[in-house]
């Protein structure tokens, strides 16, 4: 997998990165601490394509909802795969995320097993689904 982890909490980011290394060794993970930094990473082209965004909601400067709205409107990556990955189970947050065309909404469980299960599901999604092509139109071998 290629993942852009948008997470401002260093401890949460470390737990996700360690779990990913066990669930899906070889995964490329790039981290941004807020939506502004994440847009810069995407615009730089430094992340391998295709990629998946794991997006927290509550962050400084630009929160997850603001980032998603910007990404979908005019960032140059409107078809990016984005999963909200947050502690918020608020109906308003969930509805707002889907209104902005998030691909899925995952509530982070407060234990390692919950995060592991969520990341295993994302790995299965990555290896099962047909993902967007690279900019040159070629599909990548994802497995």
Short mmCIF file of C-alpha atoms in Angstrom, two decimals:
data_model
loop_
_atom_site.label_atom_id
_atom_site.label_comp_id
_atom_site.label_asym_id
_atom_site.label_seq_id
_atom_site.Cartn_x
_atom_site.Cartn_y
_atom_site.Cartn_z
CA UNK A 1 0.00 0.00 0.00
CA UNK A 2 0.94 3.63 -0.39
CA UNK A 3 -0.51 5.73 2.41
CA UNK A 4 -0.63 9.40 3.23
CA UNK A 5 -1.33 9.47 6.97
CA UNK A 6 -2.78 12.84 7.96
CA UNK A 7 -2.53 12.82 11.73
CA UNK A 8 -1.41 15.53 14.16
CA UNK A 9 -1.02 13.28 17.22
CA UNK A 10 2.51 11.80 17.24
CA UNK A 11 1.50 8.84 19.45
CA UNK A 12 -1.46 7.91 17.21
CA UNK A 13 0.76 8.23 14.14
CA UNK A 14 3.41 5.99 15.69
CA UNK A 15 0.83 3.32 16.58
CA UNK A 16 -0.63 3.37 13.06
CA UNK A 17 2.82 3.25 11.41
CA UNK A 18 3.98 0.34 13.61
CA UNK A 19 0.78 -1.58 13.01
CA UNK A 20 0.99 -1.03 9.25
CA UNK A 21 4.56 -2.35 9.23
CA UNK A 22 3.26 -5.60 10.77
CA UNK A 23 0.02 -5.89 8.76
CA UNK A 24 1.45 -4.83 5.40
CA UNK A 25 5.26 -4.89 5.32
CA UNK A 26 6.68 -2.77 2.54
CA UNK A 27 3.92 -0.19 2.75
CA UNK A 28 5.04 3.33 1.88
CA UNK A 29 3.75 5.71 4.56
CA UNK A 30 4.18 9.45 4.38
CA UNK A 31 2.84 11.54 7.23
CA UNK A 32 1.41 15.03 7.25
CA UNK A 33 0.42 16.77 10.48
CA UNK A 34 -2.53 18.70 9.05
CA UNK A 35 -4.53 19.28 5.89
CA UNK A 36 -2.29 22.04 4.56
CA UNK A 37 0.80 19.84 4.80
CA UNK A 38 -1.13 16.93 3.23
CA UNK A 39 -2.11 19.05 0.21
CA UNK A 40 1.54 20.07 -0.18
CA UNK A 41 2.60 16.39 -0.16
CA UNK A 42 0.00 15.53 -2.80
CA UNK A 43 0.91 18.49 -5.01
CA UNK A 44 4.63 17.63 -4.73
CA UNK A 45 4.06 14.24 -6.35
CA UNK A 46 6.41 12.57 -3.86
CA UNK A 47 3.94 9.86 -2.87
CA UNK A 48 3.74 6.78 -5.14
CA UNK A 49 0.50 6.51 -7.13
CA UNK A 50 -2.01 5.14 -6.42
CA UNK A 51 -2.23 6.05 -2.76
CA UNK A 52 -4.73 6.01 0.04
CA UNK A 53 -5.27 8.83 2.53
CA UNK A 54 -5.96 8.02 6.19
CA UNK A 55 -7.40 11.27 7.50
CA UNK A 56 -7.96 12.48 11.03
CA UNK A 57 -10.60 15.18 11.56
CA UNK A 58 -9.45 17.33 14.46
CA UNK A 59 -6.17 18.97 13.43
CA UNK A 60 -4.74 22.49 13.55
CA UNK A 61 -4.57 24.87 10.56
CA UNK A 62 -6.77 22.75 8.25
CA UNK A 63 -8.94 20.00 9.69
CA UNK A 64 -9.94 16.78 7.96
CA UNK A 65 -13.26 18.08 6.63
CA UNK A 66 -11.61 21.18 5.16
CA UNK A 67 -8.87 19.05 3.59
CA UNK A 68 -11.38 16.65 2.05
CA UNK A 69 -13.42 19.49 0.58
CA UNK A 70 -10.29 21.03 -0.95
CA UNK A 71 -9.02 17.68 -2.22
CA UNK A 72 -12.31 16.89 -3.94
CA UNK A 73 -12.70 20.35 -5.46
CA UNK A 74 -9.44 21.43 -7.04
CA UNK A 75 -6.29 19.81 -5.72
CA UNK A 76 -5.45 17.84 -8.83
CA UNK A 77 -6.29 14.59 -7.03
CA UNK A 78 -10.11 14.57 -6.83
CA UNK A 79 -10.37 10.79 -7.26
CA UNK A 80 -7.98 9.99 -4.41
CA UNK A 81 -9.01 7.20 -2.04
CA UNK A 82 -9.73 8.77 1.34
CA UNK A 83 -10.75 7.10 4.56
CA UNK A 84 -11.56 9.19 7.62
CA UNK A 85 -9.60 7.53 10.42
CA UNK A 86 -10.63 9.36 13.54
CA UNK A 87 -11.86 9.04 17.12
CA UNK A 88 -15.02 10.97 16.32
CA UNK A 89 -18.17 8.88 16.10
CA UNK A 90 -20.33 11.99 15.75
CA UNK A 91 -23.22 11.57 13.33
CA UNK A 92 -22.53 15.10 12.08
CA UNK A 93 -18.89 14.27 11.30
CA UNK A 94 -19.86 11.04 9.56
CA UNK A 95 -22.58 12.69 7.46
CA UNK A 96 -20.32 15.61 6.58
CA UNK A 97 -17.51 13.27 5.48
CA UNK A 98 -19.80 11.30 3.19
CA UNK A 99 -21.27 14.53 1.80
CA UNK A 100 -17.70 15.39 0.73
CA UNK A 101 -17.32 11.95 -0.91
CA UNK A 102 -15.08 10.16 1.56
CA UNK A 103 -14.56 6.52 0.56
CA UNK A 104 -15.11 5.26 4.10
CA UNK A 105 -15.32 6.35 7.71
CA UNK A 106 -13.39 4.37 10.34
CA UNK A 107 -13.64 5.16 14.03
CA UNK A 108 -10.30 4.50 15.74
CA UNK A 109 -10.85 2.08 18.58
CA UNK A 110 -8.86 2.77 21.74
CA UNK A 111 -6.94 -0.50 21.56
CA UNK A 112 -4.29 -2.03 19.33
CA UNK A 113 -6.59 -4.83 18.17
CA UNK A 114 -9.15 -2.35 16.81
CA UNK A 115 -6.50 -0.46 14.84
CA UNK A 116 -5.00 -3.73 13.60
CA UNK A 117 -8.41 -4.94 12.37
CA UNK A 118 -9.06 -1.65 10.57
CA UNK A 119 -5.66 -1.70 8.86
CA UNK A 120 -6.06 -5.36 7.85
CA UNK A 121 -9.37 -4.41 6.24
CA UNK A 122 -7.70 -1.56 4.35
CA UNK A 123 -4.95 -3.94 3.18
CA UNK A 124 -7.63 -6.30 1.89
CA UNK A 125 -9.36 -3.39 0.13
CA UNK A 126 -6.04 -2.39 -1.46
CA UNK A 127 -5.33 -5.87 -2.80
CA UNK A 128 -8.91 -6.64 -3.88
CA UNK A 129 -10.17 -3.44 -5.51
CA UNK A 130 -9.19 -1.97 -8.86
CA UNK A 131 -7.59 1.33 -7.96
CA UNK A 132 -7.16 4.47 -10.09
CA UNK A 133 -4.47 4.46 -12.76
CA UNK A 134 -1.21 6.33 -12.63
CA UNK A 135 -1.16 9.69 -14.41
CA UNK A 136 0.26 7.97 -17.52
CA UNK A 137 -2.81 5.68 -17.63
CA UNK A 138 -1.00 2.46 -16.67
CA UNK A 139 -2.29 0.26 -13.88
CA UNK A 140 0.11 -0.76 -11.18
CA UNK A 141 0.60 -4.29 -9.95
CA UNK A 142 -0.72 -3.85 -6.44
CA UNK A 143 0.00 -7.25 -4.95
#
